[in-house]
Backbone as numpy.savetxt, mean C-alpha at the origin, in Angstrom:
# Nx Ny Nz CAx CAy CAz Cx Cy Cz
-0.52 -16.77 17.81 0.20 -17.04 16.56 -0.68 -16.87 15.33
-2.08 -17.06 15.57 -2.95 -16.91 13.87 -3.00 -15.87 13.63
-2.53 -14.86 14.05 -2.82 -13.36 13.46 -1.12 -13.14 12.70
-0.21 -13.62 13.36 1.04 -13.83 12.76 1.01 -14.87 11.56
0.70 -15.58 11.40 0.46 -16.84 10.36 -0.56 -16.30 9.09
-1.36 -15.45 9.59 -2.17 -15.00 8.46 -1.00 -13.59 7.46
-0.76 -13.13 8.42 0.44 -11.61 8.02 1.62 -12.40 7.34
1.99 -13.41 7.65 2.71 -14.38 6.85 2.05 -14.85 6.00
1.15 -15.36 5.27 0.01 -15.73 4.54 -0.01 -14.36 3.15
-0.65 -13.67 4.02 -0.49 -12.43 3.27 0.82 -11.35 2.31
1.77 -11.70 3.07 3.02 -11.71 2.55 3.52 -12.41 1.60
3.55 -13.85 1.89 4.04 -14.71 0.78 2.85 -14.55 -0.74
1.67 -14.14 -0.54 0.66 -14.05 -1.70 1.19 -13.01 -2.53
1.41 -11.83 -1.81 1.11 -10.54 -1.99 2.96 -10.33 -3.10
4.06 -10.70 -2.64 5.25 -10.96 -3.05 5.01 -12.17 -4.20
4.57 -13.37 -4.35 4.66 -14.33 -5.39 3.51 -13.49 -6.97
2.37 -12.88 -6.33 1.50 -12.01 -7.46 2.48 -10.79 -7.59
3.39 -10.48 -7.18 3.72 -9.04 -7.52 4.80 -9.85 -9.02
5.82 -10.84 -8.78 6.18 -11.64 -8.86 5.91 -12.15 -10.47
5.15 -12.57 -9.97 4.50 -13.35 -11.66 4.03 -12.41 -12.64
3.11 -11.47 -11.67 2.77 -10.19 -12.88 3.80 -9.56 -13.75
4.97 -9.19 -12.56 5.90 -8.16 -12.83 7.19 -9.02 -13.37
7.53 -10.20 -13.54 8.61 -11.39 -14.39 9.13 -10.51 -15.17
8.43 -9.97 -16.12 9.45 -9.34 -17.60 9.80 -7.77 -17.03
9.72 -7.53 -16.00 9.78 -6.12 -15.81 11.40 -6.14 -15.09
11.05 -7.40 -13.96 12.27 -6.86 -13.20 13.08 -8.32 -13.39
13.42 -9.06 -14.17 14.02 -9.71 -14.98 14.95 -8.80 -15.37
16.28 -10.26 -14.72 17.62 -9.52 -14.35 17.63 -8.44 -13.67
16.83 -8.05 -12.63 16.77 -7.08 -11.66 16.06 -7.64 -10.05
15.86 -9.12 -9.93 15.67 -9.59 -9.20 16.23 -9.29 -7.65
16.98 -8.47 -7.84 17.82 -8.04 -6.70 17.01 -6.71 -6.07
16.02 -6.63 -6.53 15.16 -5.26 -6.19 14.26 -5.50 -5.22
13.80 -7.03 -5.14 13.21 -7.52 -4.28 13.11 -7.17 -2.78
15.09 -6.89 -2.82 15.40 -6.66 -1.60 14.76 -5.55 -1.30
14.71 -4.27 -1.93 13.89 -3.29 -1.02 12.86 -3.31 -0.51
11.96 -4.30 -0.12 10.87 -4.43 0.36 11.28 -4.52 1.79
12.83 -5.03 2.37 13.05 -4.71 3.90 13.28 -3.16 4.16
13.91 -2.46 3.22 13.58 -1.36 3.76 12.20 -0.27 4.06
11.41 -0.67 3.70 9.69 -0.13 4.18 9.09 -1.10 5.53
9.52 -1.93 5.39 8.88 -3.22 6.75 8.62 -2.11 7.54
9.98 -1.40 8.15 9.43 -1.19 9.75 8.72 0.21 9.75
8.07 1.14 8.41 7.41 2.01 8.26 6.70 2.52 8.83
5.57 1.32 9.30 4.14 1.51 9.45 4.18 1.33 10.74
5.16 1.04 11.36 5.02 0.81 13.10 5.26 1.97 13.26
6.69 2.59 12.88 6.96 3.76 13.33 6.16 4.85 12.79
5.66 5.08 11.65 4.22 5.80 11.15 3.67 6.09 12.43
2.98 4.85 12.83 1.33 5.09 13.62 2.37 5.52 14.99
3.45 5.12 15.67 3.96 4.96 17.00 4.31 6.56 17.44
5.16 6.79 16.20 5.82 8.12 16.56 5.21 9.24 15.67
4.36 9.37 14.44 3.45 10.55 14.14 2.47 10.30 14.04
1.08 9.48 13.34 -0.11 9.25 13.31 -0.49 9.73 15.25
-0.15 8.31 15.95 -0.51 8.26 17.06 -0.38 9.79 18.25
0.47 10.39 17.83 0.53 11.76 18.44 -0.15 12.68 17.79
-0.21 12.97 16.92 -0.98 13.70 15.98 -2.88 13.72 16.23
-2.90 11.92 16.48 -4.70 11.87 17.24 -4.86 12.43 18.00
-3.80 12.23 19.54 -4.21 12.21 20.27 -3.87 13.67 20.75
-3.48 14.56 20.25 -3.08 15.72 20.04 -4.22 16.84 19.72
-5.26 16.46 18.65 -6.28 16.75 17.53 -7.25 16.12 18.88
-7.87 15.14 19.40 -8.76 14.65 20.39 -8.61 15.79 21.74
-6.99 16.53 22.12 -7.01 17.22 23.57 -7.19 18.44 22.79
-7.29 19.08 21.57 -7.64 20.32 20.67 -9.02 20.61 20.37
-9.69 19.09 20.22 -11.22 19.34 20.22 -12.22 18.94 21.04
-12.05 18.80 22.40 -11.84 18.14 23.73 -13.17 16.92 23.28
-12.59 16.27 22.77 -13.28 14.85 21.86 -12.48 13.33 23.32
-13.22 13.41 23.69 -13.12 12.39 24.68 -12.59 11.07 24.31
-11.49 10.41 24.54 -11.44 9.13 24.53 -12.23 7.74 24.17
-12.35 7.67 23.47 -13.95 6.46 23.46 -14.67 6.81 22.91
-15.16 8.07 22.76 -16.08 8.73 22.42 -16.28 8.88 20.95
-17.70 8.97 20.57 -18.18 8.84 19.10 -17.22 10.18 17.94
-17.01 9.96 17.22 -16.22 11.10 16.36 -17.44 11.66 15.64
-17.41 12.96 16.14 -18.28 13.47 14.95 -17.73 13.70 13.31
-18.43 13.38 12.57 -18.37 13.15 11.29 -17.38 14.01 10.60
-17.40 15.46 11.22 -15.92 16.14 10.82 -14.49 16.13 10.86
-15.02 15.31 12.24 -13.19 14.98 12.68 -13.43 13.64 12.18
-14.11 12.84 11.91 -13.78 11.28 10.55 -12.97 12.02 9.41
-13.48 13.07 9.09 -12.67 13.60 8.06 -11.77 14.06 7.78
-11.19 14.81 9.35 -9.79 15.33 9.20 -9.27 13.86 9.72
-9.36 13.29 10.27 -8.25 11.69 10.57 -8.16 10.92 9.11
-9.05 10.86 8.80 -8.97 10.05 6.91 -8.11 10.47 6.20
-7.69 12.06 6.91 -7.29 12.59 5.35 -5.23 12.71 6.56
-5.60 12.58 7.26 -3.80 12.94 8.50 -3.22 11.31 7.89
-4.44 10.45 8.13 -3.33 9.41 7.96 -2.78 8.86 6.57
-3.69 9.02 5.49 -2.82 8.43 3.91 -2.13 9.54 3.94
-2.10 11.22 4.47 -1.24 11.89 4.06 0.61 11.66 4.84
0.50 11.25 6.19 1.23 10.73 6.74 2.04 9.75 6.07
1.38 8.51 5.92 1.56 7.04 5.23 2.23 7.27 3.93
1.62 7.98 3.41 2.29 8.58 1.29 3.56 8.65 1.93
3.36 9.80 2.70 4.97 10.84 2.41 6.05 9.62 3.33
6.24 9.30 4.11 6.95 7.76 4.79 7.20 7.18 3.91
6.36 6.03 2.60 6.22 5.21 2.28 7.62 6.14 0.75
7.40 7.17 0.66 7.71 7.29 -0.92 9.41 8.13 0.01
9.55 8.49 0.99 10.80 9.06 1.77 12.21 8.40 1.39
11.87 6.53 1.11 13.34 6.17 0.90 13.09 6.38 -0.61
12.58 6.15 -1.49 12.86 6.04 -2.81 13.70 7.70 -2.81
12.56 8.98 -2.56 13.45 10.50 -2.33 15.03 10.31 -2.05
15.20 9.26 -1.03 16.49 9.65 -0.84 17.42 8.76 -1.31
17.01 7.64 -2.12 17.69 7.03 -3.48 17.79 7.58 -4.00
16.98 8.69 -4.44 17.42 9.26 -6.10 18.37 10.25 -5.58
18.81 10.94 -4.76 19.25 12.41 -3.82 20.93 10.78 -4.17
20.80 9.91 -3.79 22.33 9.53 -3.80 22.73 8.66 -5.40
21.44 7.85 -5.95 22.16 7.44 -7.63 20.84 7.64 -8.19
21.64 7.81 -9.47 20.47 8.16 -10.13 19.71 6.74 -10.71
18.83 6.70 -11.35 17.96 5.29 -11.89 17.18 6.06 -13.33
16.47 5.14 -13.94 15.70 4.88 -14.97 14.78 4.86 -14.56
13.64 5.49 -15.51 12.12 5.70 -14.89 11.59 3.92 -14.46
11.83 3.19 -15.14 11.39 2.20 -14.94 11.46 1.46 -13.37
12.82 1.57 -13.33 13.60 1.48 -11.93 12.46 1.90 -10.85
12.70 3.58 -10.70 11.54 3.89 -9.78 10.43 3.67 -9.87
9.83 3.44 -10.61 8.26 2.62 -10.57 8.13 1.21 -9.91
9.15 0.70 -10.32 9.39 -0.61 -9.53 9.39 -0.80 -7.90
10.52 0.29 -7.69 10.90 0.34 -6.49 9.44 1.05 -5.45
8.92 2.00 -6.29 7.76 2.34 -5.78 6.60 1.46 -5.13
6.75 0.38 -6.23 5.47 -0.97 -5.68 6.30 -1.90 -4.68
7.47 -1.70 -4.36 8.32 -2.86 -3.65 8.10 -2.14 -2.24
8.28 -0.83 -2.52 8.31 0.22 -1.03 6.88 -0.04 -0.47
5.89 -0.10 -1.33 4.16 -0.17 -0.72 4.04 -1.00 -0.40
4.58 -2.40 -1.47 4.36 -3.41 -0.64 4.72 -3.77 1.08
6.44 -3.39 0.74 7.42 -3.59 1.77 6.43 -2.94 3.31
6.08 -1.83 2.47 4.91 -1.32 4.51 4.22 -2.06 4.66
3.03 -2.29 3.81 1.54 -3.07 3.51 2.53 -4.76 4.47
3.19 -5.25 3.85 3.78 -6.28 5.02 4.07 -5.94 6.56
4.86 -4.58 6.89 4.97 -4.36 8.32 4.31 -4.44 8.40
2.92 -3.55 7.68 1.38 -3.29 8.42 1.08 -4.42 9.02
1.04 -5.53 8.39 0.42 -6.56 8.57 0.65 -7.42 10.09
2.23 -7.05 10.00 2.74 -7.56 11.39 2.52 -6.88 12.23
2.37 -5.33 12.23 2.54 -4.60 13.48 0.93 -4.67 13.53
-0.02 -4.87 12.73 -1.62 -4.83 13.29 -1.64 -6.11 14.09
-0.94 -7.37 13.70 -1.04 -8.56 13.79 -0.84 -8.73 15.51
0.51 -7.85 15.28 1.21 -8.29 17.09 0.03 -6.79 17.93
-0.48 -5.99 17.45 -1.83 -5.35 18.28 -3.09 -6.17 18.20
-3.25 -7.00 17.47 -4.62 -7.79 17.82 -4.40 -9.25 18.66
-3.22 -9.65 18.51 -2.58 -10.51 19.66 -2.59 -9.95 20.84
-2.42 -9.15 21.19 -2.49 -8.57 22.44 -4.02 -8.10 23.16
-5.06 -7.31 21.81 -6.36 -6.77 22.22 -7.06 -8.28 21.85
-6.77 -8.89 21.11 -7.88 -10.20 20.98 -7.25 -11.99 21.10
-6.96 -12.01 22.44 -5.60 -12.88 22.65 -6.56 -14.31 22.73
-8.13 -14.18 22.79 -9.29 -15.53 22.60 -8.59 -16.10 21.18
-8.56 -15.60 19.87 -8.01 -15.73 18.68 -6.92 -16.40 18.55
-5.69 -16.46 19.12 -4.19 -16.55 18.83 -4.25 -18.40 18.77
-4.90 -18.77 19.05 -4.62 -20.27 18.91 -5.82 -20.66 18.15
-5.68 -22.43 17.98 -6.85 -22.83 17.46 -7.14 -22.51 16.13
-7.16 -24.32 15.12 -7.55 -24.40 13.70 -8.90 -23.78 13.43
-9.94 -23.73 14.26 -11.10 -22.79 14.13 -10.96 -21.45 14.01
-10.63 -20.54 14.54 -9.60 -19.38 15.09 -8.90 -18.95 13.79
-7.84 -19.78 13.60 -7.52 -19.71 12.55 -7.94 -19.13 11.05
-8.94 -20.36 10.70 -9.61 -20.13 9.84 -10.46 -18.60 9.60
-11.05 -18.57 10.97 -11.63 -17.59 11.16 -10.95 -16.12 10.92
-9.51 -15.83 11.28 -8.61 -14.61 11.50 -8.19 -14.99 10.06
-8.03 -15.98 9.08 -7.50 -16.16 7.43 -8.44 -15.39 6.70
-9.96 -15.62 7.00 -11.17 -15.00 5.97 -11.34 -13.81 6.33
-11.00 -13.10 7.87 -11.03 -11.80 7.51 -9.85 -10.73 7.60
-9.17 -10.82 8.89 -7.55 -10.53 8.66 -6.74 -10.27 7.55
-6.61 -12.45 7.43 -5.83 -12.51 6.62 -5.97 -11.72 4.81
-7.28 -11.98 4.57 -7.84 -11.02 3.50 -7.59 -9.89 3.16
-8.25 -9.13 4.40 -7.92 -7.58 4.43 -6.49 -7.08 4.37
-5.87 -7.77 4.87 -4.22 -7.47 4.94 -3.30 -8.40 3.68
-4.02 -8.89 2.50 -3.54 -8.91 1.38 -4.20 -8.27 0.61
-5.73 -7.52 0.58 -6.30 -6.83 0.28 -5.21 -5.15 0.20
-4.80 -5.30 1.90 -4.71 -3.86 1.77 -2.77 -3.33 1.59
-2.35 -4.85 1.31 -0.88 -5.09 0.82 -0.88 -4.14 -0.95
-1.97 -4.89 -1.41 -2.29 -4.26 -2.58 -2.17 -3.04 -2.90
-2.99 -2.28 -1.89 -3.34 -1.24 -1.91 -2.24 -0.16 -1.69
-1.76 -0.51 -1.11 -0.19 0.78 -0.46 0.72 0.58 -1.86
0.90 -1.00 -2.61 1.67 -0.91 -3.73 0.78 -0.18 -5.21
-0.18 -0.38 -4.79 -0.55 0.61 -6.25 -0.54 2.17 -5.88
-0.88 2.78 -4.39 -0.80 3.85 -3.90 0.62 4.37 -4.11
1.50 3.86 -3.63 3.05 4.28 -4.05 3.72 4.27 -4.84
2.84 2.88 -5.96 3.68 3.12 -7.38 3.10 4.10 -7.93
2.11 5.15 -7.80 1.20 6.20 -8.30 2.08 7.76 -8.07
2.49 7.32 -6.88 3.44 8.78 -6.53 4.95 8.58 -7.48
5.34 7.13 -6.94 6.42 7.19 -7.67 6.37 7.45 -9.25
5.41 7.08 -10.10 4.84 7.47 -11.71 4.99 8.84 -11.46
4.11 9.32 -10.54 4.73 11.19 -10.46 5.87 11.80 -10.71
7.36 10.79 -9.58 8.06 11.44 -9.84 8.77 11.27 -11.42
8.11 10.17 -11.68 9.26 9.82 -13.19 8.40 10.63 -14.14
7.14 10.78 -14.11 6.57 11.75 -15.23 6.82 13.82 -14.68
7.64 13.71 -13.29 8.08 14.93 -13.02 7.12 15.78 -12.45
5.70 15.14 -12.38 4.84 15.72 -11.35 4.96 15.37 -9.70
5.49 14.82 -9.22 5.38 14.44 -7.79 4.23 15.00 -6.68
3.57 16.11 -7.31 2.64 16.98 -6.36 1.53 16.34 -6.61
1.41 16.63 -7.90 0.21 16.23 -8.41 -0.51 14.50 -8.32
0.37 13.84 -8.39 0.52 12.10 -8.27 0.30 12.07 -6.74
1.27 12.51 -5.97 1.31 12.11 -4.69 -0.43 12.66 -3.76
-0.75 13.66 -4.62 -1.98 14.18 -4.11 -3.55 13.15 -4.17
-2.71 12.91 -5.41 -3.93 11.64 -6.01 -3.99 10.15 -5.52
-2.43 9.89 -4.76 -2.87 8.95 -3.85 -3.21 9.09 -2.67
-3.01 10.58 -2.04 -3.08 10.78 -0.72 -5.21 10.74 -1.17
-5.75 11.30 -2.26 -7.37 11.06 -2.21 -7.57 9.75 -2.48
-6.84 9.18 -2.99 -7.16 7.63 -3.05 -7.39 6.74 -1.80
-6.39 6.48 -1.25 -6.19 6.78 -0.02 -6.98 7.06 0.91
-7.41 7.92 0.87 -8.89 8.49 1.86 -10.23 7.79 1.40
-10.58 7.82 0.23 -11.21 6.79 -0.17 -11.59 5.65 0.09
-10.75 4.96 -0.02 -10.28 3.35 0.32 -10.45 3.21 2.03
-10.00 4.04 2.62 -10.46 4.03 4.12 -11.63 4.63 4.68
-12.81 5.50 4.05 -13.56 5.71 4.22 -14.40 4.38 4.80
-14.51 3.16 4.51 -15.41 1.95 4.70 -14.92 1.58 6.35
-13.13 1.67 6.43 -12.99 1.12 7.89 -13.38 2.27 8.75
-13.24 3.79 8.27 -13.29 4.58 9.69 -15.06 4.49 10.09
-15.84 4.05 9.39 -17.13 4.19 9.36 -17.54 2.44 9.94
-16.80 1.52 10.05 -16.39 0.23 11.02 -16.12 1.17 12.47
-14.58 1.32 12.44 -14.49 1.53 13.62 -15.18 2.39 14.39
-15.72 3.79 13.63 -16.21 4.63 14.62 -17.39 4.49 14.98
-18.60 3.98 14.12 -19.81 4.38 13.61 -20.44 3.21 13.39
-19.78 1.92 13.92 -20.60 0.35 14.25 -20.91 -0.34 12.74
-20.71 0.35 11.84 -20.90 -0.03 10.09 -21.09 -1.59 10.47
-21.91 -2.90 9.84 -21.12 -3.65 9.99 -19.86 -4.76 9.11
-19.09 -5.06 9.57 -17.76 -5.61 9.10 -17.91 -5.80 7.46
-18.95 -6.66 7.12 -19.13 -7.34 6.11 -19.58 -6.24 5.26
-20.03 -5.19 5.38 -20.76 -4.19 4.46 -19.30 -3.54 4.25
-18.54 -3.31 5.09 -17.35 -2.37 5.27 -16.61 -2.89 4.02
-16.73 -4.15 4.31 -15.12 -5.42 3.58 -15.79 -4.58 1.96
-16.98 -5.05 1.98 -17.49 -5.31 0.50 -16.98 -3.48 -0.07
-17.82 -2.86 0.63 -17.35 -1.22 0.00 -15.81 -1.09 -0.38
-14.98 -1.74 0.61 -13.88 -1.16 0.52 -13.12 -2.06 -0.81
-13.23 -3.50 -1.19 -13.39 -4.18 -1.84 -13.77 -3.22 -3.23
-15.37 -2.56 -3.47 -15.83 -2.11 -4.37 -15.15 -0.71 -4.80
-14.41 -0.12 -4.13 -13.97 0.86 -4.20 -12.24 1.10 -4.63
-11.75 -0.02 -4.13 -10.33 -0.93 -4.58 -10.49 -0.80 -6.28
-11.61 -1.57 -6.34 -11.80 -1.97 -7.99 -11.85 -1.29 -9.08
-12.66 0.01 -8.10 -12.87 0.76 -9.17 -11.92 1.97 -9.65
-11.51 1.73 -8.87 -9.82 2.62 -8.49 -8.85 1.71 -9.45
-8.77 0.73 -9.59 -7.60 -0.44 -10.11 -8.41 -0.24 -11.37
-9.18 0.05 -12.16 -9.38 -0.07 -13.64 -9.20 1.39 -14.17
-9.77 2.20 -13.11 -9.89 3.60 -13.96 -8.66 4.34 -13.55
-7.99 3.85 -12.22 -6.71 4.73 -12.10 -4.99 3.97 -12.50
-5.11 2.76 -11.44 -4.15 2.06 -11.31 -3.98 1.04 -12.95
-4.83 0.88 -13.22 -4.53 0.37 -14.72 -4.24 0.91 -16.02
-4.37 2.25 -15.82 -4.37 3.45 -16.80 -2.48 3.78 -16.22
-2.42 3.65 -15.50 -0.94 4.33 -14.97 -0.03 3.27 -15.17
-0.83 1.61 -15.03 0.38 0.67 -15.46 0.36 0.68 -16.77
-0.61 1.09 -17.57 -0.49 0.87 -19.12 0.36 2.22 -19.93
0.81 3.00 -19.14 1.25 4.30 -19.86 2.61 3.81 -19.27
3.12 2.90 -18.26 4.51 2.45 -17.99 4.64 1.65 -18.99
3.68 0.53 -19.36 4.39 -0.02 -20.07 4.17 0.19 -21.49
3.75 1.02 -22.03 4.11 1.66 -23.33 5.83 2.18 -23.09
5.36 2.95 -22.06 6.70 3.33 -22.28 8.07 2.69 -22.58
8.28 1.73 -21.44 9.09 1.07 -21.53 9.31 -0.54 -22.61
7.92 -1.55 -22.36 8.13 -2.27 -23.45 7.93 -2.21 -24.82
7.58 -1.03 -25.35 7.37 -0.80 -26.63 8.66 -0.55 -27.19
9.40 0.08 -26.43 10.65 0.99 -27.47 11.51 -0.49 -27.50
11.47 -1.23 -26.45 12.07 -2.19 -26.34 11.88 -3.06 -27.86
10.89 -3.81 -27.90 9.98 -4.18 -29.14 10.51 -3.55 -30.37
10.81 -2.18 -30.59 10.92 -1.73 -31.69 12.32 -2.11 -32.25
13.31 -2.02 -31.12 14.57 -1.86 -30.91 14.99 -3.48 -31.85
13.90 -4.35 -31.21 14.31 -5.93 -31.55 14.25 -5.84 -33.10
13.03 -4.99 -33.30 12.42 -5.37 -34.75 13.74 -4.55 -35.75
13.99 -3.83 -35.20 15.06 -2.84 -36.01 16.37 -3.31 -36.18
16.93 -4.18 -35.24 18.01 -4.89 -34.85 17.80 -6.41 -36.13
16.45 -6.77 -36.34 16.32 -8.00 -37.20 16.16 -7.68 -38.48
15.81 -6.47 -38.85 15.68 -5.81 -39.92 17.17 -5.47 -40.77
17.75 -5.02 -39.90 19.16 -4.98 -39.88 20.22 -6.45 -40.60
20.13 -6.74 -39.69 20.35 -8.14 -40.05 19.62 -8.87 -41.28
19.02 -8.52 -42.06 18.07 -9.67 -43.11 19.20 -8.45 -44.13
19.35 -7.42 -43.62 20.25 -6.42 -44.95 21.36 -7.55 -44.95
């Protein structure tokens, strides 16, 4: 159960900060919330039915043995199969919202961070119910616990984060009408940001050096990319708003 309790943990954080940040945005649109069930079951079916064939496909192509150490080239083509995989999934239902009503740029930006989130939560469960199974010493126990909250639970509100600024980045694409170009820039983001775990899992890194890089690399991504892209939304949208008031009171003093 502590690997479930932390993915729950991580969920309720990751939804109440989206939440408080985003109040004046989706005010009177609270009903948007709901799309975060449609991404849940993403990331299972992601890794189950293409990631996971796609490895093991690429491993009988480069007769790369099971178990066996990855040489540093093929780290590179897997880094780059899976955010490219993950993007195009994650941004698929918003595509086929707009294909049936249309919305307001604002709209899809929204829905964009609800969709990242909405995986970044499956993720959480479907890693949760695979480490229940590979690390079943863990599943009980307030020690245990604690233990699967500081790093688990972390990483998987850490990396809740991460899929919602990654997808609200594509979705900014499509409302600024680039979609290639955006979606490209999270698929390198993306690779980025996972550079610290594939160099964990493959290559013995250890944990704590991994957390911190990937941590340092989050950050620096969230000021120079992800904060530059929320500040050109909200020019957009709360400024005209603002003007509209001032023009409307101006009006009125005539």
């Amino acid at each position: 159960m502590n690997f479930y309790i932390c993915a729950l943990e991580a969920t309720i954080f990751s939804i109440l900060i989206f939440f408080l940040w985003k109040k004046q945005w989706i005010k009177g649109r609270e009903y948007l919330l709901l799309y975060i069930f449609i991404s849940l079951p993403l990331s299972a079916l992601v890794n189950i039915f293409v990631k996971g064939p796609i490895f093991i496909y690429l491993l009988k192509i480069f007769n790369i043995g099971e178990g066996a150490k990855w040489p540093l080239w093929f780290l590179f083509v897997i880094s780059i199969i899976g955010p490219l995989c993950e993007e195009v999934i994650k941004i698929l239902p918003l595509i086929i919202m707009l294909k049936i009503a249309s919305m307001d740029g604002l709209k899809i930006y929204l829905l964009g961070m609800l969709l990242g989130i909405g995986f970044g939560i499956g993720e959480a469960f479907y890693l949760g119910y695979s480490f229940t199974i590979a690390m079943p010493e863990y599943i009980s126990g307030l020690k245990n616990l604690l233990l699967v909250s500081s790093g688990f639970g972390g990483e998987r509100l850490l990396a809740i984060t991460i899929h919602w600024f990654l997808t609200a980045t594509v979705a900014f694409g499509i409302v600024m009408k680039k979609p290639i170009r955006y979606f490209s820039l999270a698929v390198l983001l993306h690779f980025l940001i996972n550079i610290p775990a594939c160099l964990y899992q493959d290559y013995g890194m250890p944990a704590q050096i991994c957390g911190v890089l990937t941590v340092i690399i989050f950050l620096v991504l969230f000021f120079s990319v992800f904060l530059k892209i929320e500040e050109r939304v909200r020019l957009g949208y709360e400024k005209p708003a603002s003007q509209k008031e001032e023009k409307v009171l101006y009006e009125r003093r005539d």
